[in-house]
Each structure stands twice: as structure tokens, then as C-alpha cells.
Short mmCIF file of C-alpha atoms in Angstrom, two decimals:
data_model
loop_
_atom_site.label_atom_id
_atom_site.label_comp_id
_atom_site.label_asym_id
_atom_site.label_seq_id
_atom_site.Cartn_x
_atom_site.Cartn_y
_atom_site.Cartn_z
CA UNK A 6 21.61 15.15 3.97
CA UNK A 7 19.12 16.77 1.62
CA UNK A 8 19.95 16.91 -2.06
CA UNK A 9 19.21 20.08 -3.97
CA UNK A 10 17.51 20.00 -7.38
CA UNK A 11 16.51 22.60 -9.90
CA UNK A 12 14.04 22.35 -12.76
CA UNK A 13 14.13 23.75 -16.25
CA UNK A 14 11.65 23.42 -19.08
CA UNK A 15 7.98 24.18 -19.62
CA UNK A 16 4.93 22.57 -18.16
CA UNK A 17 4.09 19.04 -19.18
CA UNK A 18 0.88 18.50 -21.14
CA UNK A 19 -2.05 17.13 -19.14
CA UNK A 20 -3.28 13.58 -19.15
CA UNK A 21 -4.99 12.69 -22.42
CA UNK A 22 -4.55 16.21 -23.76
CA UNK A 23 -6.32 17.56 -26.83
CA UNK A 24 -5.66 15.56 -29.98
CA UNK A 25 -6.06 15.90 -33.73
CA UNK A 26 -9.47 15.46 -35.36
CA UNK A 27 -11.07 12.04 -35.12
CA UNK A 28 -10.24 11.44 -38.79
CA UNK A 29 -6.62 11.15 -37.62
CA UNK A 30 -7.42 8.70 -34.82
CA UNK A 31 -8.40 5.24 -36.12
CA UNK A 32 -10.87 3.12 -34.18
CA UNK A 33 -9.02 -0.03 -33.13
CA UNK A 34 -10.41 -3.28 -31.74
CA UNK A 35 -9.34 -6.91 -31.47
CA UNK A 36 -10.27 -7.51 -35.11
CA UNK A 37 -7.96 -4.78 -36.42
CA UNK A 38 -5.31 -6.17 -38.77
CA UNK A 39 -1.94 -6.45 -37.03
CA UNK A 40 -3.22 -5.22 -33.67
CA UNK A 41 -0.91 -5.77 -30.67
CA UNK A 42 -2.93 -6.66 -27.56
CA UNK A 43 -1.44 -6.33 -24.07
CA UNK A 44 -3.25 -6.88 -20.76
CA UNK A 45 -2.04 -4.75 -17.86
CA UNK A 46 -3.44 -5.03 -14.35
CA UNK A 47 -2.58 -3.81 -10.89
CA UNK A 48 -1.87 -0.48 -9.27
CA UNK A 49 -4.72 2.01 -9.55
CA UNK A 50 -2.37 4.59 -8.04
CA UNK A 51 -0.29 4.45 -11.21
CA UNK A 52 -3.16 4.83 -13.67
CA UNK A 53 -2.77 8.58 -14.05
CA UNK A 54 0.93 8.23 -14.76
CA UNK A 55 0.23 5.50 -17.32
CA UNK A 56 -2.41 7.63 -19.04
CA UNK A 57 0.15 10.39 -19.37
CA UNK A 58 2.46 7.91 -21.06
CA UNK A 59 -0.15 6.99 -23.69
CA UNK A 60 -1.24 10.62 -23.97
CA UNK A 61 -0.19 13.18 -26.54
CA UNK A 62 3.03 14.01 -24.66
CA UNK A 63 4.03 10.37 -24.02
CA UNK A 64 6.52 8.21 -25.87
CA UNK A 65 4.22 5.36 -26.90
CA UNK A 66 1.40 6.72 -29.08
CA UNK A 67 1.38 8.96 -32.15
CA UNK A 68 -1.51 10.89 -30.59
CA UNK A 69 -3.45 10.60 -27.37
CA UNK A 70 -4.96 7.15 -26.93
CA UNK A 71 -8.70 6.60 -27.04
CA UNK A 72 -9.79 5.59 -23.53
CA UNK A 73 -12.63 3.10 -23.02
CA UNK A 74 -14.20 2.88 -19.55
CA UNK A 75 -16.45 0.09 -18.24
CA UNK A 76 -19.83 1.23 -16.92
CA UNK A 77 -22.67 -0.50 -15.08
CA UNK A 78 -26.27 0.46 -14.41
CA UNK A 79 -25.82 0.47 -10.63
CA UNK A 80 -22.61 1.98 -9.26
CA UNK A 81 -19.85 1.44 -8.39
CA UNK A 82 -18.39 0.41 -11.72
CA UNK A 83 -15.41 -1.96 -11.87
CA UNK A 84 -12.07 -0.39 -12.75
CA UNK A 85 -11.79 -1.86 -16.23
CA UNK A 86 -10.26 0.23 -19.01
CA UNK A 87 -8.82 -0.04 -22.51
CA UNK A 88 -6.57 2.29 -24.50
CA UNK A 89 -6.09 2.23 -28.27
CA UNK A 90 -3.65 4.13 -30.45
CA UNK A 91 -1.03 3.79 -33.19
CA UNK A 92 2.49 3.29 -31.90
CA UNK A 93 5.16 5.91 -32.35
CA UNK A 94 8.21 5.40 -34.55
CA UNK A 95 10.79 5.25 -33.11
CA UNK A 96 8.91 3.37 -30.44
CA UNK A 97 8.14 -0.24 -29.57
CA UNK A 98 8.40 -1.40 -33.19
CA UNK A 99 10.22 -0.48 -36.41
CA UNK A 100 6.89 0.39 -38.03
CA UNK A 101 3.76 1.91 -36.54
CA UNK A 102 1.31 -0.73 -35.31
CA UNK A 103 -2.19 -0.53 -33.84
CA UNK A 104 -2.08 -0.98 -30.06
CA UNK A 105 -4.85 -2.22 -27.78
CA UNK A 106 -3.82 -2.02 -24.13
CA UNK A 107 -6.20 -3.28 -21.46
CA UNK A 108 -5.71 -1.89 -17.96
CA UNK A 109 -7.52 -3.31 -14.94
CA UNK A 110 -7.21 -1.15 -11.82
CA UNK A 111 -10.00 -2.91 -9.91
CA UNK A 112 -8.63 -4.56 -6.77
CA UNK A 113 -5.25 -2.87 -6.98
CA UNK A 114 -1.76 -4.31 -7.08
CA UNK A 115 -2.62 -7.92 -6.24
CA UNK A 116 -4.25 -8.28 -9.68
CA UNK A 117 -0.90 -7.30 -11.18
CA UNK A 118 0.80 -10.04 -9.17
CA UNK A 119 -1.17 -13.26 -8.76
CA UNK A 120 -2.74 -13.46 -12.27
CA UNK A 121 0.74 -12.89 -13.71
CA UNK A 122 2.05 -16.10 -12.19
CA UNK A 123 -0.99 -18.26 -11.37
CA UNK A 124 -2.66 -19.78 -14.45
CA UNK A 125 -5.90 -20.50 -12.59
CA UNK A 126 -6.35 -16.83 -11.72
CA UNK A 127 -8.20 -15.19 -14.63
CA UNK A 128 -9.99 -12.00 -13.54
CA UNK A 129 -12.29 -9.84 -15.65
CA UNK A 130 -11.03 -7.33 -18.17
CA UNK A 131 -12.62 -5.35 -20.98
CA UNK A 132 -12.80 -6.92 -24.44
CA UNK A 133 -13.06 -4.61 -27.44
CA UNK A 134 -14.49 -6.61 -30.33
CA UNK A 135 -17.58 -5.22 -32.03
CA UNK A 136 -17.88 -2.67 -29.17
CA UNK A 137 -21.56 -2.29 -29.99
CA UNK A 138 -22.32 -1.41 -26.38
CA UNK A 139 -19.76 1.42 -26.30
CA UNK A 140 -20.69 5.04 -26.85
CA UNK A 141 -19.34 7.09 -29.72
CA UNK A 142 -15.80 8.34 -29.19
CA UNK A 143 -15.88 11.97 -28.07
CA UNK A 144 -12.72 13.82 -27.04
CA UNK A 145 -10.83 10.52 -27.15
CA UNK A 146 -13.12 8.83 -24.63
CA UNK A 147 -15.88 6.23 -24.78
CA UNK A 148 -17.95 4.37 -22.18
CA UNK A 149 -18.69 0.65 -22.55
CA UNK A 150 -21.70 -0.90 -20.82
CA UNK A 151 -20.61 -4.21 -19.28
CA UNK A 152 -23.51 -5.25 -17.01
CA UNK A 153 -26.00 -4.06 -14.44
CA UNK A 154 -23.81 -4.28 -11.33
CA UNK A 155 -20.43 -5.62 -10.21
CA UNK A 156 -19.53 -7.93 -7.33
CA UNK A 157 -15.92 -7.29 -6.32
CA UNK A 158 -15.66 -10.41 -4.14
CA UNK A 159 -16.57 -12.91 -6.85
CA UNK A 160 -15.34 -10.62 -9.66
CA UNK A 161 -18.56 -11.08 -11.60
CA UNK A 162 -21.05 -8.86 -13.40
CA UNK A 163 -24.83 -9.14 -13.06
CA UNK A 164 -27.22 -8.87 -15.97
CA UNK A 165 -26.00 -9.96 -19.37
CA UNK A 166 -22.27 -9.15 -19.34
CA UNK A 167 -20.94 -7.63 -22.54
CA UNK A 168 -17.57 -6.33 -23.73
CA UNK A 169 -15.75 -8.36 -21.06
CA UNK A 170 -13.73 -11.53 -20.83
CA UNK A 171 -11.36 -13.14 -18.33
CA UNK A 172 -7.63 -13.43 -18.77
CA UNK A 173 -4.31 -13.62 -17.02
CA UNK A 174 -2.17 -10.51 -16.68
CA UNK A 175 0.64 -9.93 -19.20
CA UNK A 176 2.21 -6.95 -17.46
CA UNK A 177 1.54 -6.44 -13.77
CA UNK A 178 2.08 -3.16 -11.94
CA UNK A 179 2.51 -3.21 -8.18
CA UNK A 180 3.14 -0.37 -5.76
CA UNK A 181 5.55 -2.59 -3.77
CA UNK A 182 7.34 -5.89 -4.31
CA UNK A 183 5.26 -9.12 -4.17
CA UNK A 184 6.84 -10.36 -0.94
CA UNK A 185 5.07 -7.60 1.02
CA UNK A 186 1.61 -9.03 0.29
CA UNK A 187 1.31 -11.21 3.38
CA UNK A 188 -1.01 -11.54 6.38
CA UNK A 189 -3.94 -9.14 6.31
CA UNK A 190 -2.40 -7.43 3.27
CA UNK A 191 -3.20 -10.48 1.13
CA UNK A 192 -6.88 -10.97 0.25
CA UNK A 193 -8.82 -14.02 1.37
CA UNK A 194 -11.77 -15.61 -0.44
CA UNK A 195 -14.12 -13.20 1.29
CA UNK A 196 -12.27 -10.25 -0.23
CA UNK A 197 -11.26 -11.39 -3.72
CA UNK A 198 -12.05 -15.01 -4.56
CA UNK A 199 -10.17 -15.10 -7.87
CA UNK A 200 -6.77 -14.36 -6.33
CA UNK A 201 -7.34 -16.03 -2.95
CA UNK A 202 -4.63 -18.24 -1.50
CA UNK A 203 -1.26 -16.84 -0.37
CA UNK A 204 1.61 -16.71 -2.83
CA UNK A 205 3.74 -19.83 -2.60
CA UNK A 206 7.52 -19.83 -2.40
CA UNK A 207 7.65 -21.10 -5.98
CA UNK A 208 5.34 -18.32 -7.19
CA UNK A 209 7.39 -15.68 -5.41
CA UNK A 210 10.55 -17.06 -6.98
CA UNK A 211 9.02 -16.85 -10.47
CA UNK A 212 7.75 -13.32 -9.82
CA UNK A 213 11.17 -12.18 -8.62
CA UNK A 214 12.69 -13.52 -11.83
CA UNK A 215 10.37 -11.35 -13.92
CA UNK A 216 10.48 -8.19 -11.78
CA UNK A 217 11.71 -4.74 -12.78
CA UNK A 218 11.83 -1.73 -10.46
CA UNK A 219 10.13 1.16 -12.25
CA UNK A 220 10.37 4.28 -10.12
CA UNK A 221 9.95 5.72 -6.66
CA UNK A 222 6.27 6.47 -6.03
CA UNK A 223 5.19 8.77 -3.23
CA UNK A 224 1.97 8.62 -1.26
CA UNK A 225 0.19 11.24 0.80
CA UNK A 226 -2.31 11.42 3.63
CA UNK A 227 -5.41 13.48 2.86
CA UNK A 228 -8.11 14.92 5.08
CA UNK A 229 -11.59 16.15 4.23
CA UNK A 230 -11.72 19.89 3.61
CA UNK A 231 -15.13 21.53 3.80
CA UNK A 232 -15.79 24.88 2.13
CA UNK A 233 -17.45 27.57 4.30
CA UNK A 234 -17.08 25.34 7.35
CA UNK A 235 -17.83 26.38 10.90
CA UNK A 236 -17.18 24.89 14.33
CA UNK A 237 -15.31 21.59 14.46
CA UNK A 238 -15.31 21.31 10.63
CA UNK A 239 -13.48 24.65 10.37
CA UNK A 240 -10.94 23.55 12.99
CA UNK A 241 -10.41 20.30 11.08
CA UNK A 242 -9.80 22.26 7.87
CA UNK A 243 -6.80 23.84 9.59
CA UNK A 244 -5.18 20.70 11.01
CA UNK A 245 -2.24 21.15 8.60
CA UNK A 246 0.16 18.55 10.00
CA UNK A 247 0.21 15.59 12.36
CA UNK A 248 3.06 13.48 13.66
CA UNK A 249 3.78 10.12 12.10
CA UNK A 250 3.27 8.45 15.49
CA UNK A 251 -0.17 10.04 15.95
CA UNK A 252 -1.18 9.04 12.42
CA UNK A 253 -0.08 5.48 13.21
CA UNK A 254 -2.47 5.49 16.17
CA UNK A 255 -5.32 6.91 14.06
CA UNK A 256 -4.86 4.14 11.48
CA UNK A 257 -4.66 1.61 14.31
CA UNK A 258 -8.07 2.72 15.58
CA UNK A 259 -6.90 4.18 18.88
CA UNK A 260 -9.05 7.31 18.55
CA UNK A 261 -12.65 7.66 17.40
CA UNK A 262 -13.03 11.45 17.38
CA UNK A 263 -10.84 14.35 16.27
CA UNK A 264 -11.33 15.97 19.69
CA UNK A 265 -9.10 13.16 21.04
CA UNK A 266 -6.24 13.61 18.53
CA UNK A 267 -3.32 15.77 19.70
CA UNK A 268 -2.09 18.55 17.42
CA UNK A 269 1.50 18.54 16.25
CA UNK A 270 2.20 22.17 17.23
CA UNK A 271 3.19 21.58 20.84
CA UNK A 272 0.09 23.40 22.11
CA UNK A 273 -1.13 20.38 24.12
CA UNK A 274 -4.53 20.77 22.46
CA UNK A 275 -6.55 18.52 20.17
CA UNK A 276 -7.38 18.89 16.47
CA UNK A 277 -10.95 19.93 17.26
CA UNK A 278 -12.33 21.35 20.51
CA UNK A 279 -15.74 19.75 20.00
CA UNK A 280 -16.83 16.39 18.61
CA UNK A 281 -16.10 15.43 15.00
CA UNK A 282 -16.06 11.63 14.52
CA UNK A 283 -13.13 10.17 12.58
CA UNK A 284 -14.10 8.53 9.29
CA UNK A 285 -11.33 6.23 8.08
CA UNK A 286 -11.05 5.70 4.33
CA UNK A 287 -8.70 2.77 3.69
CA UNK A 288 -7.86 0.45 0.84
CA UNK A 289 -8.65 -3.27 0.75
CA UNK A 290 -6.27 -6.22 1.28
CA UNK A 291 -4.34 -6.67 -1.96
CA UNK A 292 -3.94 -2.95 -2.58
CA UNK A 293 -0.36 -1.73 -2.92
CA UNK A 294 -1.43 1.61 -1.52
CA UNK A 295 -2.68 -0.21 1.59
CA UNK A 296 0.56 -2.19 1.89
CA UNK A 297 2.58 1.03 1.56
CA UNK A 298 0.57 2.73 4.32
CA UNK A 299 0.75 -0.27 6.65
CA UNK A 300 4.51 -0.59 6.16
CA UNK A 301 5.17 3.14 6.55
CA UNK A 302 3.08 3.59 9.69
CA UNK A 303 3.27 0.15 11.36
CA UNK A 304 6.18 -1.69 9.65
CA UNK A 305 3.72 -4.47 8.78
CA UNK A 306 5.52 -7.46 7.29
CA UNK A 307 8.93 -6.22 8.46
CA UNK A 308 11.06 -7.23 11.44
CA UNK A 309 9.66 -5.58 14.55
CA UNK A 310 6.51 -4.48 12.75
CA UNK A 311 2.89 -5.12 13.66
CA UNK A 312 -0.25 -6.08 11.76
CA UNK A 313 -2.60 -3.62 13.46
CA UNK A 314 -4.18 -1.48 10.73
CA UNK A 315 -7.84 -0.87 11.55
CA UNK A 316 -10.31 -2.69 9.31
CA UNK A 317 -14.03 -3.38 9.19
CA UNK A 318 -13.37 -6.70 10.93
CA UNK A 319 -11.07 -5.12 13.54
CA UNK A 320 -12.08 -1.45 13.86
CA UNK A 321 -10.52 -0.71 17.22
CA UNK A 322 -12.32 2.34 18.61
CA UNK A 323 -13.34 3.67 15.20
CA UNK A 324 -17.02 3.94 14.41
CA UNK A 325 -16.80 4.31 10.62
CA UNK A 326 -14.36 2.53 8.29
CA UNK A 327 -14.84 2.57 4.54
CA UNK A 328 -12.86 -0.06 2.63
CA UNK A 329 -12.33 0.96 -1.01
CA UNK A 330 -11.17 -0.93 -4.10
CA UNK A 331 -9.66 1.84 -6.27
CA UNK A 332 -7.83 5.14 -5.89
CA UNK A 333 -10.82 7.00 -7.34
CA UNK A 334 -13.17 5.50 -4.75
CA UNK A 335 -10.67 6.42 -2.03
CA UNK A 336 -10.54 10.03 -3.20
CA UNK A 337 -14.34 10.23 -3.26
CA UNK A 338 -14.55 8.83 0.27
CA UNK A 339 -12.23 11.52 1.61
CA UNK A 340 -13.89 14.32 -0.34
CA UNK A 341 -17.46 13.40 0.58
CA UNK A 342 -17.25 12.64 4.31
CA UNK A 343 -16.73 15.26 7.04
CA UNK A 344 -13.98 14.14 9.41
CA UNK A 345 -12.52 11.74 6.83
CA UNK A 346 -8.86 10.78 6.53
CA UNK A 347 -7.21 8.49 3.96
CA UNK A 348 -4.21 8.10 1.68
CA UNK A 349 -3.47 7.77 -2.03
CA UNK A 350 -0.55 8.34 -4.35
CA UNK A 351 0.59 11.96 -4.15
CA UNK A 352 -1.51 14.45 -6.08
CA UNK A 353 -2.46 18.09 -5.81
CA UNK A 354 -5.21 19.22 -3.47
CA UNK A 355 -8.71 18.90 -4.91
CA UNK A 356 -12.23 19.92 -4.00
CA UNK A 357 -13.12 18.33 -0.68
CA UNK A 358 -9.66 17.07 0.26
CA UNK A 359 -6.27 18.47 1.13
CA UNK A 360 -2.82 17.02 1.83
CA UNK A 361 -1.94 16.53 5.49
CA UNK A 362 1.74 17.07 6.23
CA UNK A 363 3.54 14.33 8.19
CA UNK A 364 5.80 15.81 10.88
CA UNK A 365 5.60 19.06 8.95
CA UNK A 366 6.70 17.47 5.65
CA UNK A 367 4.53 17.40 2.54
CA UNK A 368 4.99 15.86 -0.93
CA UNK A 369 3.64 19.09 -2.46
CA UNK A 370 6.33 21.51 -3.56
CA UNK A 371 4.70 24.74 -4.56
CA UNK A 372 3.02 23.60 -7.74
CA UNK A 373 5.96 22.57 -9.93
CA UNK A 374 4.28 19.23 -10.66
CA UNK A 375 7.50 17.39 -9.77
CA UNK A 376 8.17 15.17 -6.76
CA UNK A 377 11.05 17.26 -5.43
CA UNK A 378 10.48 16.62 -1.69
CA UNK A 379 10.80 12.87 -2.30
CA UNK A 380 13.73 13.16 -4.70
CA UNK A 381 15.62 15.40 -2.28
CA UNK A 382 14.99 13.09 0.67
CA UNK A 383 12.85 15.41 2.77
CA UNK A 384 9.66 13.31 2.48
CA UNK A 385 9.75 9.59 3.18
CA UNK A 386 6.29 8.13 2.42
CA UNK A 387 7.51 6.62 -0.87
CA UNK A 388 8.09 3.10 -2.16
CA UNK A 389 9.60 1.43 -5.21
CA UNK A 390 7.01 0.45 -7.78
CA UNK A 391 7.65 -2.76 -9.74
CA UNK A 392 6.58 -4.22 -13.07
CA UNK A 393 6.08 -7.97 -13.46
CA UNK A 394 5.91 -9.69 -16.84
CA UNK A 395 4.08 -12.97 -17.31
CA UNK A 396 6.39 -15.94 -17.81
CA UNK A 397 5.99 -17.16 -21.38
CA UNK A 398 4.95 -13.80 -22.82
CA UNK A 399 6.39 -13.66 -26.35
CA UNK A 400 6.16 -11.83 -29.66
CA UNK A 401 4.85 -8.29 -30.09
CA UNK A 402 3.10 -8.22 -26.67
CA UNK A 403 6.43 -9.05 -25.00
CA UNK A 404 8.18 -6.36 -27.03
CA UNK A 405 5.53 -3.80 -26.11
CA UNK A 406 5.70 -4.74 -22.42
CA UNK A 407 9.47 -4.43 -22.43
CA UNK A 408 9.33 -1.05 -24.15
CA UNK A 409 6.74 0.24 -21.69
CA UNK A 410 8.95 -0.82 -18.77
CA UNK A 411 12.08 0.91 -20.09
CA UNK A 412 10.06 4.00 -21.02
CA UNK A 413 8.44 4.21 -17.60
CA UNK A 414 11.91 3.99 -16.00
CA UNK A 415 13.40 6.78 -18.15
CA UNK A 416 13.19 10.29 -16.67
CA UNK A 417 13.18 11.83 -20.16
CA UNK A 418 10.30 9.66 -21.43
CA UNK A 419 8.43 8.28 -18.43
CA UNK A 420 5.29 9.60 -16.77
CA UNK A 421 5.08 13.18 -15.59
CA UNK A 422 3.42 12.92 -12.21
CA UNK A 423 3.74 14.55 -8.81
CA UNK A 424 3.99 11.05 -7.32
CA UNK A 425 6.93 9.85 -9.44
CA UNK A 426 10.68 10.24 -8.87
CA UNK A 427 12.99 8.32 -11.18
CA UNK A 428 15.88 6.17 -10.02
CA UNK A 429 19.53 6.25 -11.20
CA UNK A 430 19.25 3.03 -13.20
CA UNK A 431 19.56 2.30 -16.90
CA UNK A 432 19.71 5.41 -19.05
CA UNK A 433 19.25 7.59 -15.96
CA UNK A 434 22.56 6.41 -14.54
CA UNK A 435 24.64 8.99 -16.40
CA UNK A 436 22.84 11.78 -14.55
CA UNK A 437 24.36 11.02 -11.19
CA UNK A 438 25.28 14.48 -9.94
CA UNK A 439 23.42 17.07 -7.90
CA UNK A 440 22.17 19.69 -8.24
CA UNK A 441 20.33 18.05 -11.12
CA UNK A 442 18.70 20.07 -13.89
CA UNK A 443 15.59 18.26 -15.12
CA UNK A 444 14.19 19.46 -18.42
CA UNK A 445 11.94 16.48 -19.07
CA UNK A 446 9.49 14.41 -17.04
CA UNK A 447 10.75 14.42 -13.47
CA UNK A 448 13.67 14.36 -11.04
CA UNK A 449 16.05 11.49 -10.44
CA UNK A 450 16.33 10.59 -6.79
CA UNK A 451 19.39 9.17 -5.08
CA UNK A 452 17.08 7.99 -2.30
CA UNK A 453 15.76 4.44 -2.54
CA UNK A 454 14.83 1.39 -0.48
CA UNK A 455 17.25 -0.80 -2.46
CA UNK A 456 14.59 -3.27 -3.53
CA UNK A 457 13.00 -3.90 -0.14
CA UNK A 458 10.10 -1.94 1.33
CA UNK A 459 11.36 -2.85 4.81
CA UNK A 460 14.53 -0.82 4.25
CA UNK A 461 14.56 2.83 5.24
CA UNK A 462 14.46 5.32 2.38
CA UNK A 463 18.14 6.19 2.23
CA UNK A 464 20.66 8.11 0.16
CA UNK A 465 22.45 5.59 -2.06
CA UNK A 466 25.26 8.02 -2.85
CA UNK A 467 24.66 8.21 -6.58
#
């Protein structure tokens, strides 16, 4: 049964919206008196939602945070970021304090899991000290040179690394629960050396004891969309929708060309009438986005599931597979390659890529900016995102982590994002009826997987 929701209220301010003059935004680093430092790592899919939280419309900062981005001479750059601001009152603390929040998206969710529980796992992160190699802050943004190039396997920078250090994760963000990172969805030493080695039963037990479900996060399949296209490219632009079963076969590597892929309109024809090779853009082992896709399409890691997702080592019939380490790289792969298909957290269509409906269902809902199709149960490619705090985290960092978790769970304060539906837990629990009027950040969904990605997305009856 589909639940019906209505929305009230104005549009939510954009990520890192315009802020007061720089005289009102202090420059904060690790030497700032009283600074609270917190290291976050994990889901790159959630970065946009987090940036909204530390933006001008969020509940954490008095004004939009200054964002520092790691850069290298030779691309691609590692996903290493830092955000600085003064905390709101009321907020994490009784008085306003300078905040320095590091956020590593490089490598995805597994870096929000293993370095949270395994002391020997200390991946790179930014380090704002003298920040002499960072550019001047303009429009609340600065770039920090960290080296000449980055090696994702060894997690090292070439040249003379600056503005970086290694550390464990204080607050990990994962697109799915830790138990789902098994088999080919857990990186080996040839993928990410610093987190290699499967999670042990003891580590999983510790992680479960420090786990909080944040929200329901939806994902979407995207295809390349080419302006002024002709021939097979124009036909591909109009694919519109494919069945879940056909998508499962594409991601398995059964087909190698769009002229082999059956349409979903019952016409007994293929997506293109002439050749257009399939280019698969996929995430790497250790990515929560990759786990979500493999579970949704193949039930990987679940009873009756299979571990068959096409990869560079096992491409099936596919000729081109690009394996990416961040959401941004994934989006670029889809946008820049004719015939490309991939998946990220749900977002609006953009230049070069468009959402592909699954069995006629799409996470897009006419531009409201809210995840209504997920919240109402009509779109099922969605999983419960979790936060994991490091055992032994104390003091102000622990307080800040706890406040971020409760804020991110709260539909009146959490991130405004097309990919996020809130769950009827905590302060959201009093809003249990439908239709639900939502005047704040997003809808509350009665549909969940009840803590296990292997469960079907089902109406909990809230």
C-alpha cells in the first residue's frame, strides 16, 4: 500500500549557500584555542547531505562552513576535505566553539567502518595547521595542495606531502550496515591496502555496539545523455526505463552492446537498433554504493543471492568497465562516456546524465527536492545508512559526534536531500500519521529494512 504525503514550506537553501562577509567567518585550524576536532570518513554518497548540514541552513554552524579540498598536481585528487565553522547555540555545546571537521570520502564506506574499529588502520586525512599550501578563502572555499599524485591502493601521496596526516576514524558513515561488506564487496590488499583483511567477528560485534541508523538513503541508476545526439546515441537518450531483471543482467555482464538489451515497453525491440557498446561505471569494493547496488540487483551477501557483479577482473561479456573510488568520479564517468550506465545516491538530472527508471519507477518526483517516491513506498532502491562512533571517543569530539548523529536523524534539522527519507525514530516518532505534512527538511517514511539490508523494504505500520 502506498502512503500519501504532502509538503508545505519554502525551498531549502542550497549547499554551502551565500554567507556573511569574511570578517564574520574566522579562519580556524588545529592551533585555534578551544577548537573541537572530529574526523569523519566513509560514504561519499552522503557528502552533499553533510555539507547541507554544515551550511547556512543547517543546525550545526552559525554560518556556512569554510570548505577545504585536497588537490594534487596530477588528477585524480583524493577525496579529502575539511570544514571549519563556529558552532550554533543551542547546538552541540552550551557556548559557541570553533569546529574543525575532517571528512574523507575517498574509498567510500569501508573507511568509515574498518578505521573506526581497527587501531592499525590509519588512512590519510587532511591536516589544517599552518595551511600555508592552501589558497585564500573565497566564497567559503579553499584548495589545499597535498602532493603531486595519489595512489588509492597504498593510500599514499607522491612528491612532498603537505597538509595531510594519518588517523583513525572518529565518526564513520556507511551506506549500509558493516555486516554487508563481505566477499567481493570487501577490499583486498590490491584494492585498498590500509583496510585489507575481512572484518572479524569481534570487530563486527564492536561496530554493532556503536551503530546508529541515520536515515533511509535512496540510490538511482543513471545513463549517459548526449545533447544533439543522432543514431544510436539518440535512441539511447530515450531509453527511459528498464526492468530490474534486465538491469541485473547488465550489471552481471551478460550484454556488451545496447542493441542486445531489451526495452521495457513490451515492443520486443532493443534499446538501440544499431551498435552502441555498453560502458559500465561501477564503484570499487568497499563502497557502500556498490554494496547497495549488488544487494538490490543480485541479493549479494543475502540468502539465495549471488556474487556476480561484473568487475575488471570478471567482466563477463562487457568490453569496458570503469571502477571508481568516489561519487564524483562515478558521475563524471557516466556524463563523459557515450553508452555509459552507473548508479549513485539519488540526485537530479545533470548535464550528460539522466535518471533511468526501474520498472517504470523513479526516485525523482517532479522537482520538489524531497524523496517522496521512497517515503511513500513506490521506489525500492533505498537502504538504511548508519553512523559508527569509535570506541573510546570522549570529550568534546564525542559530544559533537553524538549531536551530529541526532541532528542527521531529525527530519526538522537533518540534511535536505533528494536521496534522504527520515525514519520514525527518536524525535520523529511523534509524527506517525499519514498523510504527513512536512514543513522542514524531508519526509518521514514508514518503509524500512528494519536494520538489515537483506530484508525487503516494507511498511512498518508506523
